[in-house]
Amino acid sequence: ELNADFSNLLLVIVNNPLPEDYDYEGNLTIIDQKYLCGYRNQMDKDAYIFAKAMLDAAWKDNVELYILSPYRSFSTQSALFENEVKTHLNGSTTREQAEIKASTEVARPGTSEHHTGLAVDFNSVETHFEDTEAFLWLKEHGEEYGFIMRYAEDKQDLTGVIYEPWHWRFVGIKHAKEINRLGMCLEEYIEYLKQ
Ligand code: ZN
């Protein structure tokens, strides 16, 4: 039985990166191979309990749902970011401009939610993921396992991140349901809780 009150609202964004001394590996566990469709295989061990239950439920409904990208280390994110910067560098672009462009698509190291082990990319990092049965299933059932779609199309101004239908974040069942009911993104919800 999943604990509906268990939660984790850690906010990791551009303006709120993980602290220098953050223990990146402190709460990780290895994900069972059967849940994976990529080669990275670690996530937060508490969130994993919920993710497993979610994937099992999806499979029971004949929906193909797999974890493509879970936890990423600081150095992995640095490499991903550097690759993205390179695609924006050309004769007329400065390094700084290229970094700014890159950061809308790939988080700067230290600012990626994947560092927390609480975020998961499913199946495929393509916008057409939103047209799949897996996405529809997640939209309907994700909250029952404490997961929210983190970067909605109409919240880009607030999240600073492009629409990513494949990126889901564990917050806990109670908060996930409330966030969806209110139609908020995590940034808005955390502010709302302060009031
Ligand atoms: Zn992601």
Tab-separated table of C-alpha atoms and ligand atoms in Angstrom:
chain	number	residue	atom	x	y	z
A	1	GLU	CA	0.000	0.000	0.000
A	2	LEU	CA	1.440	3.387	-1.003
A	3	ASN	CA	1.636	6.084	1.639
A	4	ALA	CA	-0.494	8.937	0.280
A	5	ASP	CA	1.024	11.399	2.735
A	6	PHE	CA	4.638	10.744	1.803
A	7	SER	CA	5.921	13.708	-0.169
A	8	ASN	CA	8.935	15.478	-1.540
A	9	LEU	CA	8.572	19.041	-2.818
A	10	LEU	CA	12.257	19.774	-3.350
A	11	LEU	CA	12.390	22.558	-5.937
A	12	VAL	CA	15.331	22.541	-8.317
A	13	ILE	CA	15.204	25.281	-10.932
A	14	VAL	CA	17.500	27.779	-12.619
A	15	ASN	CA	17.085	30.295	-9.819
A	16	ASN	CA	17.232	27.658	-7.134
A	17	PRO	CA	19.992	25.188	-7.961
A	18	LEU	CA	21.012	22.421	-5.626
A	19	PRO	CA	23.400	23.609	-2.928
A	20	GLU	CA	27.128	23.060	-3.500
A	21	ASP	CA	27.296	20.437	-0.793
A	22	TYR	CA	24.181	18.556	-1.929
A	23	ASP	CA	24.566	14.829	-1.425
A	24	TYR	CA	23.810	13.701	-4.976
A	25	GLU	CA	24.037	10.000	-4.260
A	26	GLY	CA	22.602	9.907	-0.766
A	27	ASN	CA	19.216	8.382	-1.440
A	28	LEU	CA	19.633	6.494	-4.693
A	29	THR	CA	18.714	2.949	-5.528
A	30	ILE	CA	19.129	0.746	-8.595
A	31	ILE	CA	16.082	0.423	-10.835
A	32	ASP	CA	15.121	-3.087	-11.912
A	33	GLN	CA	16.162	-3.630	-15.528
A	34	LYS	CA	12.632	-4.604	-16.553
A	35	TYR	CA	11.431	-1.021	-15.994
A	36	LEU	CA	14.134	0.572	-18.148
A	37	CYS	CA	14.417	1.491	-21.813
A	38	GLY	CA	17.640	3.466	-21.400
A	39	TYR	CA	20.984	2.756	-19.820
A	40	ARG	CA	20.776	5.030	-16.761
A	41	ASN	CA	19.429	3.035	-13.869
A	42	GLN	CA	19.290	4.976	-10.599
A	43	MET	CA	16.612	7.016	-8.896
A	44	ASP	CA	15.527	8.167	-5.444
A	45	LYS	CA	14.733	5.055	-3.447
A	46	ASP	CA	11.514	6.418	-1.925
A	47	ALA	CA	10.154	7.692	-5.238
A	48	TYR	CA	11.087	4.343	-6.780
A	49	ILE	CA	8.496	2.539	-4.651
A	50	PHE	CA	5.819	4.731	-6.235
A	51	ALA	CA	7.296	4.515	-9.732
A	52	LYS	CA	7.334	0.724	-9.596
A	53	ALA	CA	3.682	0.607	-8.580
A	54	MET	CA	2.848	3.028	-11.386
A	55	LEU	CA	4.647	1.061	-14.077
A	56	ASP	CA	3.132	-2.200	-12.890
A	57	ALA	CA	-0.324	-0.621	-13.081
A	58	ALA	CA	0.321	0.742	-16.570
A	59	TRP	CA	1.485	-2.660	-17.773
A	60	LYS	CA	-1.608	-4.242	-16.285
A	61	ASP	CA	-3.593	-1.858	-18.513
A	62	ASN	CA	-1.488	-2.993	-21.488
A	63	VAL	CA	0.246	0.356	-21.711
A	64	GLU	CA	3.918	0.389	-22.635
A	65	LEU	CA	5.616	2.640	-20.140
A	66	TYR	CA	9.327	2.512	-19.386
A	67	ILE	CA	11.888	4.702	-17.688
A	68	LEU	CA	14.210	6.227	-20.247
A	69	SER	CA	16.154	8.656	-18.093
A	70	PRO	CA	16.050	8.847	-14.299
A	71	TYR	CA	18.871	10.178	-12.077
A	72	ARG	CA	21.745	12.073	-13.658
A	73	SER	CA	24.964	13.035	-11.944
A	74	PHE	CA	26.441	16.527	-12.061
A	75	SER	CA	29.096	15.440	-14.546
A	76	THR	CA	26.548	13.746	-16.832
A	77	GLN	CA	24.489	16.926	-16.875
A	78	SER	CA	27.613	18.977	-17.589
A	79	ALA	CA	28.325	16.852	-20.650
A	80	LEU	CA	24.713	17.081	-21.888
A	81	PHE	CA	24.715	20.843	-21.418
A	82	GLU	CA	28.022	21.249	-23.200
A	83	ASN	CA	26.727	19.267	-26.185
A	84	GLU	CA	23.685	21.512	-26.392
A	85	VAL	CA	25.796	24.673	-26.150
A	86	LYS	CA	27.868	23.454	-29.104
A	87	THR	CA	24.765	23.187	-31.301
A	88	HIS	CA	24.097	26.897	-30.703
A	89	LEU	CA	27.639	28.130	-31.224
A	90	ASN	CA	28.383	29.662	-34.571
A	91	GLY	CA	30.257	32.639	-35.949
A	92	SER	CA	27.831	35.269	-34.691
A	93	THR	CA	26.973	33.742	-31.315
A	94	THR	CA	28.930	34.348	-28.157
A	95	ARG	CA	29.492	31.574	-25.666
A	96	GLU	CA	27.143	33.331	-23.247
A	97	GLN	CA	24.354	33.609	-25.821
A	98	ALA	CA	24.790	29.965	-26.735
A	99	GLU	CA	24.556	28.988	-23.071
A	100	ILE	CA	21.363	30.984	-22.618
A	101	LYS	CA	19.784	29.281	-25.631
A	102	ALA	CA	20.998	25.871	-24.549
A	103	SER	CA	19.613	26.314	-21.052
A	104	THR	CA	16.011	26.463	-22.296
A	105	GLU	CA	16.369	22.898	-23.598
A	106	VAL	CA	18.965	21.327	-21.335
A	107	ALA	CA	19.302	22.378	-17.716
A	108	ARG	CA	22.609	23.755	-16.557
A	109	PRO	CA	24.462	21.367	-14.266
A	110	GLY	CA	23.173	21.788	-10.725
A	111	THR	CA	19.752	22.960	-11.931
A	112	SER	CA	18.385	19.741	-13.412
A	113	GLU	CA	15.585	17.984	-11.605
A	114	HIS	CA	17.196	14.737	-12.693
A	115	HIS	CA	19.927	15.329	-10.089
A	116	THR	CA	17.351	14.738	-7.363
A	117	GLY	CA	16.426	11.241	-8.523
A	118	LEU	CA	12.795	12.360	-8.243
A	119	ALA	CA	12.308	13.051	-11.951
A	120	VAL	CA	11.888	10.555	-14.737
A	121	ASP	CA	11.741	10.846	-18.530
A	122	PHE	CA	9.515	8.153	-19.978
A	123	ASN	CA	9.736	6.264	-23.271
A	124	SER	CA	10.951	8.972	-25.633
A	125	VAL	CA	12.049	12.588	-25.346
A	126	GLU	CA	10.028	13.665	-28.372
A	127	THR	CA	7.022	15.954	-28.372
A	128	HIS	CA	4.982	13.258	-30.115
A	129	PHE	CA	5.118	11.344	-26.839
A	130	GLU	CA	2.005	13.367	-26.013
A	131	ASP	CA	0.129	11.431	-28.712
A	132	THR	CA	0.878	8.048	-27.212
A	133	GLU	CA	-1.254	5.856	-25.040
A	134	ALA	CA	1.466	5.990	-22.399
A	135	PHE	CA	1.090	9.751	-22.098
A	136	LEU	CA	-2.695	9.585	-21.877
A	137	TRP	CA	-2.368	6.931	-19.202
A	138	LEU	CA	0.057	9.081	-17.223
A	139	LYS	CA	-2.247	12.102	-17.497
A	140	GLU	CA	-5.051	10.029	-16.051
A	141	HIS	CA	-3.170	7.999	-13.438
A	142	GLY	CA	0.155	9.676	-12.690
A	143	GLU	CA	-1.212	11.554	-9.686
A	144	GLU	CA	-2.426	8.306	-8.110
A	145	TYR	CA	1.256	7.428	-7.750
A	146	GLY	CA	2.430	10.900	-6.787
A	147	PHE	CA	3.778	11.965	-10.187
A	148	ILE	CA	3.015	15.198	-12.055
A	149	MET	CA	3.895	16.326	-15.551
A	150	ARG	CA	6.466	18.903	-14.602
A	151	TYR	CA	6.810	21.211	-17.615
A	152	ALA	CA	3.437	22.074	-19.128
A	153	GLU	CA	3.066	23.996	-22.352
A	154	ASP	CA	1.232	26.909	-20.710
A	155	LYS	CA	3.669	27.215	-17.791
A	156	GLN	CA	6.885	27.862	-19.661
A	157	ASP	CA	7.112	31.432	-18.361
A	158	LEU	CA	7.060	30.119	-14.808
A	159	THR	CA	9.203	27.006	-15.152
A	160	GLY	CA	11.701	28.407	-17.630
A	161	VAL	CA	11.630	25.043	-19.390
A	162	ILE	CA	10.127	24.035	-22.730
A	163	TYR	CA	7.105	21.748	-22.914
A	164	GLU	CA	8.278	18.255	-21.962
A	165	PRO	CA	5.396	15.757	-21.942
A	166	TRP	CA	7.863	12.964	-21.166
A	167	HIS	CA	9.272	14.503	-17.959
A	168	TRP	CA	7.412	13.517	-14.796
A	169	ARG	CA	8.270	14.397	-11.238
A	170	PHE	CA	7.481	12.657	-7.974
A	171	VAL	CA	5.947	14.987	-5.383
A	172	GLY	CA	3.722	12.573	-3.442
A	173	ILE	CA	0.134	11.500	-4.007
A	174	LYS	CA	-1.579	14.163	-1.921
A	175	HIS	CA	0.349	17.031	-3.496
A	176	ALA	CA	0.127	15.624	-7.032
A	177	LYS	CA	-3.668	15.505	-6.823
A	178	GLU	CA	-3.838	18.991	-5.358
A	179	ILE	CA	-1.443	20.433	-7.945
A	180	ASN	CA	-3.558	19.006	-10.766
A	181	ARG	CA	-6.812	20.113	-9.180
A	182	LEU	CA	-5.502	23.674	-8.887
A	183	GLY	CA	-3.985	23.598	-12.379
A	184	MET	CA	-0.657	24.820	-11.036
A	185	CYS	CA	2.949	24.030	-11.762
A	186	LEU	CA	5.263	23.169	-8.871
A	187	GLU	CA	6.618	26.730	-8.718
A	188	GLU	CA	3.120	28.153	-8.280
A	189	TYR	CA	2.118	25.459	-5.827
A	190	ILE	CA	5.069	26.068	-3.519
A	191	GLU	CA	4.199	29.783	-3.438
A	192	TYR	CA	0.547	28.881	-2.819
A	193	LEU	CA	1.509	26.698	0.168
A	194	LYS	CA	3.396	29.606	1.719
A	195	GLN	CA	0.219	31.728	1.820
B	1	ZN	ZN	13.659	15.141	-17.932
